PDB file of C-alpha atoms in Angstrom:
ATOM      1  CA  MET H 860      -4.192  11.154  -1.048  1.00 87.00           C
ATOM      2  CA  GLN H 861      -3.817   8.167   1.211  1.00 87.00           C
ATOM      3  CA  ARG H 862      -7.568   7.119   0.585  1.00 88.00           C
ATOM      4  CA  GLN H 863      -6.805   6.946  -3.172  1.00 91.00           C
ATOM      5  CA  MET H 864      -4.013   5.105  -3.075  1.00 89.00           C
ATOM      6  CA  GLY H 865      -3.905   1.235  -4.187  1.00 88.00           C
ATOM      7  CA  GLN H 866      -2.058  -1.473  -5.981  1.00 86.00           C
ATOM      8  CA  ASP H 867      -4.691  -1.513  -8.936  1.00 88.00           C
ATOM      9  CA  THR H 868      -4.448   2.612  -9.266  1.00 90.00           C
ATOM     10  CA  ILE H 869      -2.085   5.010 -10.820  1.00 92.00           C
ATOM     11  CA  LEU H 870      -2.233   8.141  -8.647  1.00 92.00           C
ATOM     12  CA  ILE H 871      -1.072  11.499  -9.977  1.00 92.00           C
ATOM     13  CA  VAL H 872      -0.594  14.019  -7.350  1.00 90.00           C
ATOM     14  CA  ASP H 873      -0.571  17.444  -8.620  1.00 86.00           C
ATOM     15  CA  SER H 874      -0.212  19.482  -5.294  1.00 79.00           C
ATOM     16  CA  LEU H 875       1.848  22.231  -4.043  1.00 75.00           C
ATOM     17  CA  ASN H 876       4.670  19.763  -2.673  1.00 80.00           C
ATOM     18  CA  TYR H 877       7.412  22.146  -2.502  1.00 84.00           C
ATOM     19  CA  ILE H 878       8.461  21.161   1.058  1.00 87.00           C
ATOM     20  CA  LYS H 879      10.898  17.956   1.039  1.00 89.00           C
ATOM     21  CA  GLY H 880       9.140  16.885   4.208  1.00 89.00           C
ATOM     22  CA  PHE H 881       5.717  16.970   2.805  1.00 89.00           C
ATOM     23  CA  ARG H 882       7.219  14.980  -0.198  1.00 90.00           C
ATOM     24  CA  TYR H 883       8.753  12.307   2.353  1.00 90.00           C
ATOM     25  CA  GLN H 884       5.509  11.849   4.090  1.00 89.00           C
ATOM     26  CA  MET H 885       3.892  10.887   0.501  1.00 89.00           C
ATOM     27  CA  TYR H 886       6.868   8.766   0.038  1.00 90.00           C
ATOM     28  CA  CYS H 887       6.348   6.583   3.617  1.00 88.00           C
ATOM     29  CA  ALA H 888       2.740   6.462   2.538  1.00 88.00           C
ATOM     30  CA  ALA H 889       3.582   4.714  -0.284  1.00 89.00           C
ATOM     31  CA  ARG H 890       5.675   2.363   1.029  1.00 88.00           C
ATOM     32  CA  GLU H 891       3.063   1.520   3.457  1.00 86.00           C
ATOM     33  CA  GLN H 892       0.714   0.832   0.820  1.00 87.00           C
ATOM     34  CA  LYS H 893       3.320  -1.262  -1.086  1.00 88.00           C
ATOM     35  CA  VAL H 894       3.332   0.517  -4.535  1.00 91.00           C
ATOM     36  CA  ARG H 895       5.876   2.437  -6.635  1.00 91.00           C
ATOM     37  CA  VAL H 896       6.488   6.123  -6.552  1.00 90.00           C
ATOM     38  CA  CYS H 897       8.475   8.417  -8.788  1.00 91.00           C
ATOM     39  CA  THR H 898       8.719  12.157  -9.006  1.00 93.00           C
ATOM     40  CA  MET H 899       8.141  14.429 -11.774  1.00 91.00           C
ATOM     41  CA  TYR H 900       9.722  17.862 -11.773  1.00 92.00           C
ATOM     42  CA  VAL H 901       8.549  20.217 -14.450  1.00 90.00           C
ATOM     43  CA  VAL H 902      10.975  23.143 -14.277  1.00 92.00           C
ATOM     44  CA  ALA H 903      10.067  26.823 -14.785  1.00 91.00           C
ATOM     45  CA  PRO H 904      11.975  30.176 -14.196  1.00 91.00           C
ATOM     46  CA  PRO H 905      10.534  32.178 -11.391  1.00 92.00           C
ATOM     47  CA  GLU H 906       9.211  34.886 -14.003  1.00 94.00           C
ATOM     48  CA  LEU H 907       7.198  32.503 -15.767  1.00 94.00           C
ATOM     49  CA  CYS H 908       5.319  31.575 -12.634  1.00 93.00           C
ATOM     50  CA  THR H 909       4.697  35.005 -11.665  1.00 94.00           C
ATOM     51  CA  LYS H 910       3.221  35.702 -15.552  1.00 94.00           C
ATOM     52  CA  TRP H 911       1.267  32.461 -14.737  1.00 94.00           C
ATOM     53  CA  ASN H 912      -0.071  33.689 -11.398  1.00 94.00           C
ATOM     54  CA  ALA H 913      -0.831  36.952 -12.772  1.00 94.00           C
ATOM     55  CA  ALA H 914      -3.024  35.697 -15.719  1.00 95.00           C
ATOM     56  CA  ARG H 915      -5.273  33.743 -13.053  1.00 94.00           C
ATOM     57  CA  PRO H 916      -8.922  34.918 -12.155  1.00 93.00           C
ATOM     58  CA  GLU H 917      -9.177  37.261  -9.357  1.00 88.00           C
ATOM     59  CA  GLY H 918     -10.028  35.180  -6.639  1.00 89.00           C
ATOM     60  CA  GLU H 919      -7.486  32.344  -7.689  1.00 92.00           C
ATOM     61  CA  GLN H 920      -4.245  34.510  -7.507  1.00 94.00           C
ATOM     62  CA  TYR H 921      -1.546  34.196  -5.011  1.00 93.00           C
ATOM     63  CA  ALA H 922      -0.540  37.659  -3.488  1.00 94.00           C
ATOM     64  CA  PRO H 923       2.772  38.869  -4.795  1.00 92.00           C
ATOM     65  CA  GLU H 924       4.222  38.358  -1.272  1.00 94.00           C
ATOM     66  CA  THR H 925       2.857  34.875  -1.044  1.00 93.00           C
ATOM     67  CA  LEU H 926       4.063  33.702  -4.273  1.00 93.00           C
ATOM     68  CA  GLU H 927       7.773  35.296  -3.476  1.00 93.00           C
ATOM     69  CA  ASN H 928       7.898  33.385  -0.297  1.00 93.00           C
ATOM     70  CA  LEU H 929       6.669  30.193  -1.958  1.00 90.00           C
ATOM     71  CA  LEU H 930       9.452  30.720  -4.609  1.00 91.00           C
ATOM     72  CA  LYS H 931      11.944  31.346  -1.683  1.00 91.00           C
ATOM     73  CA  ARG H 932      11.076  28.265   0.371  1.00 91.00           C
ATOM     74  CA  TYR H 933      10.735  25.863  -2.327  1.00 90.00           C
ATOM     75  CA  GLU H 934      13.227  22.648  -1.865  1.00 91.00           C
ATOM     76  CA  GLU H 935      14.240  21.518  -4.991  1.00 91.00           C
ATOM     77  CA  PRO H 936      13.915  17.552  -5.420  1.00 91.00           C
ATOM     78  CA  SER H 937      16.970  15.498  -5.935  1.00 90.00           C
ATOM     79  CA  SER H 938      17.616  11.895  -7.353  1.00 88.00           C
ATOM     80  CA  MET H 939      20.280  11.685  -4.357  1.00 89.00           C
ATOM     81  CA  VAL H 940      17.423  11.091  -1.563  1.00 89.00           C
ATOM     82  CA  ARG H 941      15.257   8.010  -1.609  1.00 88.00           C
ATOM     83  CA  TRP H 942      11.873  10.047  -1.409  1.00 89.00           C
ATOM     84  CA  ASP H 943      12.471  11.822  -4.476  1.00 91.00           C
ATOM     85  CA  SER H 944      13.603   8.916  -6.442  1.00 91.00           C
ATOM     86  CA  PRO H 945      13.282   7.853  -9.520  1.00 93.00           C
ATOM     87  CA  LEU H 946      13.536  11.483 -10.670  1.00 93.00           C
ATOM     88  CA  PHE H 947      12.238  12.910 -13.668  1.00 94.00           C
ATOM     89  CA  THR H 948      13.326  16.500 -14.570  1.00 93.00           C
ATOM     90  CA  VAL H 949      11.809  18.063 -17.463  1.00 92.00           C
ATOM     91  CA  LEU H 950      12.068  21.841 -18.809  1.00 92.00           C
ATOM     92  CA  TRP H 951       8.729  23.634 -19.308  1.00 89.00           C
ATOM     93  CA  THR H 952       9.971  24.339 -22.762  1.00 89.00           C
ATOM     94  CA  ASP H 953      10.910  20.635 -23.602  1.00 88.00           C
ATOM     95  CA  ALA H 954       8.262  19.354 -26.486  1.00 85.00           C
ATOM     96  CA  ASP H 955       8.925  15.808 -25.186  1.00 87.00           C
ATOM     97  CA  VAL H 956       8.417  13.931 -21.682  1.00 88.00           C
ATOM     98  CA  PRO H 957      10.558  10.463 -20.986  1.00 91.00           C
ATOM     99  CA  ALA H 958       6.991   8.937 -21.037  1.00 91.00           C
ATOM    100  CA  ASP H 959       8.450   5.498 -21.472  1.00 93.00           C
ATOM    101  CA  ASN H 960      10.813   5.649 -18.169  1.00 93.00           C
ATOM    102  CA  ILE H 961       8.292   7.194 -16.389  1.00 92.00           C
ATOM    103  CA  TRP H 962       5.913   4.528 -17.376  1.00 93.00           C
ATOM    104  CA  LYS H 963       8.373   1.858 -16.617  1.00 92.00           C
ATOM    105  CA  ALA H 964       9.174   3.138 -13.161  1.00 91.00           C
ATOM    106  CA  VAL H 965       5.596   3.170 -12.330  1.00 91.00           C
ATOM    107  CA  MET H 966       4.688  -0.344 -13.832  1.00 91.00           C
ATOM    108  CA  GLU H 967       8.024  -2.276 -13.336  1.00 89.00           C
ATOM    109  CA  GLY H 968      10.151  -0.108 -10.736  1.00 83.00           C
ATOM    110  CA  ALA H 969      11.046  -1.785  -7.223  1.00 81.00           C
ATOM    111  CA  VAL H 970       8.325  -1.953  -4.630  1.00 84.00           C
ATOM    112  CA  LYS H 971      10.007  -0.996  -1.330  1.00 79.00           C
ATOM    113  CA  PRO H 972       8.846  -2.545   1.902  1.00 77.00           C
ATOM    114  CA  PRO H 973       7.270  -0.651   4.528  1.00 73.00           C
ATOM    115  CA  ASN H 974       9.540   1.669   6.798  1.00 65.00           C
ATOM    116  CA  ALA H 975       9.938  -0.290  10.243  1.00 59.00           C
ATOM    117  CA  GLY H 976       9.645   2.864  11.910  1.00 56.00           C
ATOM    118  CA  THR H 977       6.089   3.373  10.719  1.00 54.00           C
ATOM    119  CA  GLN H 978       5.053  -0.339  11.218  1.00 56.00           C
ATOM    120  CA  ALA H 979       2.423  -0.998  14.163  1.00 53.00           C
ATOM    121  CA  VAL H 980       3.964  -2.672  16.909  1.00 54.00           C
ATOM    122  CA  PRO H 981       2.546  -5.958  18.465  1.00 56.00           C
ATOM    123  CA  LYS H 982       1.374  -5.428  22.173  1.00 61.00           C
ATOM    124  CA  ALA H 983       2.172  -7.299  24.759  1.00 61.00           C
ATOM    125  CA  PRO H 984      -0.663  -9.552  26.238  1.00 64.00           C
ATOM    126  CA  THR H 985      -2.367  -8.258  29.418  1.00 67.00           C
ATOM    127  CA  ASP H 986      -0.977 -10.645  31.788  1.00 72.00           C
ATOM    128  CA  ALA H 987       2.577  -9.891  30.591  1.00 77.00           C
ATOM    129  CA  LEU H 988       3.524  -7.685  33.980  1.00 81.00           C
ATOM    130  CA  ARG H 989       2.104 -10.446  36.219  1.00 82.00           C
ATOM    131  CA  ALA H 990       4.071 -13.122  34.266  1.00 82.00           C
ATOM    132  CA  LEU H 991       7.386 -11.121  34.602  1.00 86.00           C
ATOM    133  CA  GLU H 992       6.746 -10.354  38.112  1.00 88.00           C
ATOM    134  CA  SER H 993       5.893 -13.862  39.380  1.00 89.00           C
ATOM    135  CA  THR H 994       8.325 -15.662  37.261  1.00 89.00           C
ATOM    136  CA  THR H 995      11.359 -13.443  38.182  1.00 91.00           C
ATOM    137  CA  THR H 996      10.391 -13.826  41.755  1.00 91.00           C
ATOM    138  CA  SER H 997       9.984 -17.431  41.592  1.00 91.00           C
ATOM    139  CA  VAL H 998      13.645 -18.153  39.869  1.00 90.00           C
ATOM    140  CA  VAL H 999      14.861 -15.954  42.557  1.00 91.00           C
ATOM    141  CA  ALA H1000      13.376 -18.093  45.202  1.00 91.00           C
ATOM    142  CA  ALA H1001      14.280 -21.396  43.430  1.00 89.00           C
ATOM    143  CA  ILE H1002      18.040 -20.248  43.441  1.00 88.00           C
ATOM    144  CA  MET H1003      17.897 -19.455  46.986  1.00 89.00           C
ATOM    145  CA  ALA H1004      16.219 -22.696  47.814  1.00 87.00           C
ATOM    146  CA  GLU H1005      19.039 -24.816  45.636  1.00 85.00           C
ATOM    147  CA  GLN H1006      21.758 -23.029  47.698  1.00 84.00           C
ATOM    148  CA  SER H1007      20.148 -23.385  51.038  1.00 85.00           C
ATOM    149  CA  SER H1008      19.992 -27.335  50.419  1.00 81.00           C
ATOM    150  CA  GLY H1009      24.086 -27.312  49.820  1.00 75.00           C
ATOM    151  CA  SER H1010      24.195 -26.878  46.204  1.00 70.00           C
ATOM    152  CA  THR H1011      27.047 -23.950  45.331  1.00 72.00           C
ATOM    153  CA  GLY H1012      27.955 -23.059  41.784  1.00 71.00           C
ATOM    154  CA  GLY H1013      27.433 -24.974  38.591  1.00 79.00           C
ATOM    155  CA  THR H1014      24.419 -25.750  36.435  1.00 83.00           C
ATOM    156  CA  ILE H1015      21.391 -26.153  38.728  1.00 81.00           C
ATOM    157  CA  VAL H1016      17.977 -27.024  37.563  1.00 84.00           C
ATOM    158  CA  LEU H1017      15.026 -25.070  38.875  1.00 84.00           C
ATOM    159  CA  SER H1018      11.908 -26.569  39.630  1.00 80.00           C
ATOM    160  CA  LEU H1019       9.611 -23.666  39.227  1.00 82.00           C
ATOM    161  CA  SER H1020       6.709 -26.088  38.251  1.00 78.00           C
ATOM    162  CA  THR H1021       6.039 -29.692  36.922  1.00 70.00           C
ATOM    163  CA  SER H1022       6.878 -28.294  33.294  1.00 77.00           C
ATOM    164  CA  LEU H1023       8.758 -25.323  33.917  1.00 81.00           C
ATOM    165  CA  LYS H1024      12.460 -26.283  34.702  1.00 85.00           C
ATOM    166  CA  PRO H1025      14.979 -23.971  33.397  1.00 85.00           C
ATOM    167  CA  ARG H1026      18.910 -24.256  34.262  1.00 85.00           C
ATOM    168  CA  VAL H1027      21.250 -21.758  35.381  1.00 86.00           C
ATOM    169  CA  THR H1028      24.712 -21.590  35.610  1.00 85.00           C
ATOM    170  CA  LEU H1029      26.215 -20.118  38.901  1.00 84.00           C
ATOM    171  CA  PRO H1030      29.897 -19.023  39.990  1.00 86.00           C
ATOM    172  CA  PRO H1031      31.484 -21.362  42.406  1.00 84.00           C
ATOM    173  CA  ARG H1032      30.486 -19.321  45.693  1.00 85.00           C
ATOM    174  CA  SER H1033      27.309 -18.507  47.343  1.00 86.00           C
ATOM    175  CA  VAL H1034      25.047 -16.034  45.760  1.00 87.00           C
ATOM    176  CA  THR H1035      23.629 -13.868  48.008  1.00 89.00           C
ATOM    177  CA  LEU H1036      19.736 -12.559  48.009  1.00 91.00           C
ATOM    178  CA  SER H1037      20.601  -8.903  47.706  1.00 92.00           C
ATOM    179  CA  GLU H1038      22.529  -9.940  44.121  1.00 91.00           C
ATOM    180  CA  LEU H1039      19.358 -11.645  42.863  1.00 91.00           C
ATOM    181  CA  GLN H1040      17.093  -8.945  43.952  1.00 93.00           C
ATOM    182  CA  ARG H1041      19.105  -6.487  42.435  1.00 92.00           C
ATOM    183  CA  LEU H1042      19.580  -8.458  38.897  1.00 92.00           C
ATOM    184  CA  LYS H1043      15.772  -9.022  39.184  1.00 92.00           C
ATOM    185  CA  ARG H1044      14.968  -5.299  39.383  1.00 91.00           C
ATOM    186  CA  GLN H1045      17.083  -4.520  36.516  1.00 91.00           C
ATOM    187  CA  PHE H1046      15.694  -7.369  34.506  1.00 90.00           C
ATOM    188  CA  VAL H1047      11.807  -6.178  35.156  1.00 87.00           C
ATOM    189  CA  THR H1048      12.517  -2.702  34.773  1.00 87.00           C
ATOM    190  CA  VAL H1049      13.848  -3.368  31.137  1.00 82.00           C
ATOM    191  CA  HIS H1050      11.055  -5.448  30.107  1.00 81.00           C
ATOM    192  CA  LYS H1051       8.416  -3.342  31.873  1.00 79.00           C
ATOM    193  CA  LYS H1052       9.413  -0.523  29.214  1.00 72.00           C
ATOM    194  CA  ALA H1053       8.927  -3.265  26.753  1.00 68.00           C
ATOM    195  CA  ILE H1054       5.766  -3.776  27.879  1.00 67.00           C
ATOM    196  CA  THR H1055       4.594  -0.279  27.833  1.00 63.00           C
ATOM    197  CA  LEU H1056       5.918   0.153  24.103  1.00 60.00           C
ATOM    198  CA  GLY H1057       4.489  -3.317  23.276  1.00 53.00           C
ATOM    199  CA  THR H1058       7.701  -4.352  21.653  1.00 49.00           C
ATOM    200  CA  THR H1059      11.450  -4.244  22.260  1.00 44.00           C
ATOM    201  CA  GLU H1060      13.227  -2.950  18.906  1.00 45.00           C
ATOM    202  CA  LYS H1061      12.357  -5.325  16.299  1.00 44.00           C
ATOM    203  CA  GLY H1062       9.752  -8.312  16.470  1.00 45.00           C
ATOM    204  CA  ALA H1063       7.566  -9.283  19.268  1.00 53.00           C
ATOM    205  CA  VAL H1064       8.436 -10.369  22.407  1.00 61.00           C
ATOM    206  CA  ASP H1065       7.611 -14.033  23.931  1.00 68.00           C
ATOM    207  CA  TRP H1066       6.030 -13.081  27.293  1.00 71.00           C
ATOM    208  CA  SER H1067       5.358 -16.749  28.150  1.00 79.00           C
ATOM    209  CA  GLU H1068       6.485 -17.821  31.873  1.00 82.00           C
ATOM    210  CA  GLU H1069       9.079 -20.289  30.095  1.00 85.00           C
ATOM    211  CA  SER H1070      10.387 -17.679  27.858  1.00 85.00           C
ATOM    212  CA  VAL H1071      10.680 -15.023  30.823  1.00 86.00           C
ATOM    213  CA  ALA H1072      12.517 -17.720  33.030  1.00 87.00           C
ATOM    214  CA  GLU H1073      14.969 -18.748  30.681  1.00 88.00           C
ATOM    215  CA  ASN H1074      15.897 -15.213  29.522  1.00 89.00           C
ATOM    216  CA  PHE H1075      15.982 -14.225  33.399  1.00 89.00           C
ATOM    217  CA  ALA H1076      18.249 -17.191  33.855  1.00 89.00           C
ATOM    218  CA  ALA H1077      20.700 -16.156  31.047  1.00 89.00           C
ATOM    219  CA  TYR H1078      20.513 -12.526  32.345  1.00 90.00           C
ATOM    220  CA  ILE H1079      21.627 -13.807  35.802  1.00 89.00           C
ATOM    221  CA  GLU H1080      24.433 -15.981  34.267  1.00 87.00           C
ATOM    222  CA  ALA H1081      25.661 -13.111  32.317  1.00 86.00           C
ATOM    223  CA  ASN H1082      25.651 -10.570  35.049  1.00 88.00           C
ATOM    224  CA  LEU H1083      26.673 -12.248  38.109  1.00 84.00           C
ATOM    225  CA  ARG H1084      30.623 -11.598  39.127  1.00 79.00           C
ATOM    226  CA  PRO H1085      32.702 -14.594  39.470  1.00 76.00           C
TER     227      PRO H1085
END
């Protein structure tokens, strides 16, 4: 089905999609391809289904117990759930089908965007872990160097390189190395997970040294006790 999908194709899936989980998979696949989807439910009573099965050629019939299990496990589509909507229900005895409404749903209905949970996530660059470790270490060292030169509290500029000078606001006291190391471990642990997964929650992460330094400085400000 996925191979046949396309924005220039009307694909009719006449399948044994009696499980709502399978219909949901088809719905997600359609969203990935950015195509419209609708469900056509043709209602026939179990007695008629049994009669049709008995009339099939010998090698194409369901065994009676198999057909009974299919009928028991059948999960009827519902217009209340998004993966079955829009839903068109037609009795087998109806002479006409709502062809105009079906055509409008297929040709003019809303195209839903792909589900964020099924999107390919952007991967972190190969040197992201190195940049994370080295930059956070440099920030800690720069803060300790500023304090050793007599700067205590307030906003200070950290000279990590000629072009990298993040600002950090410290409490009006001397911040200890153990405090900074603890915050560094916490910050690195969280972002290591992001590197492993390739993303954090939504969107790509900027792994440049400038971004890491600024984010770590903000993390220090937010988590240092007064």
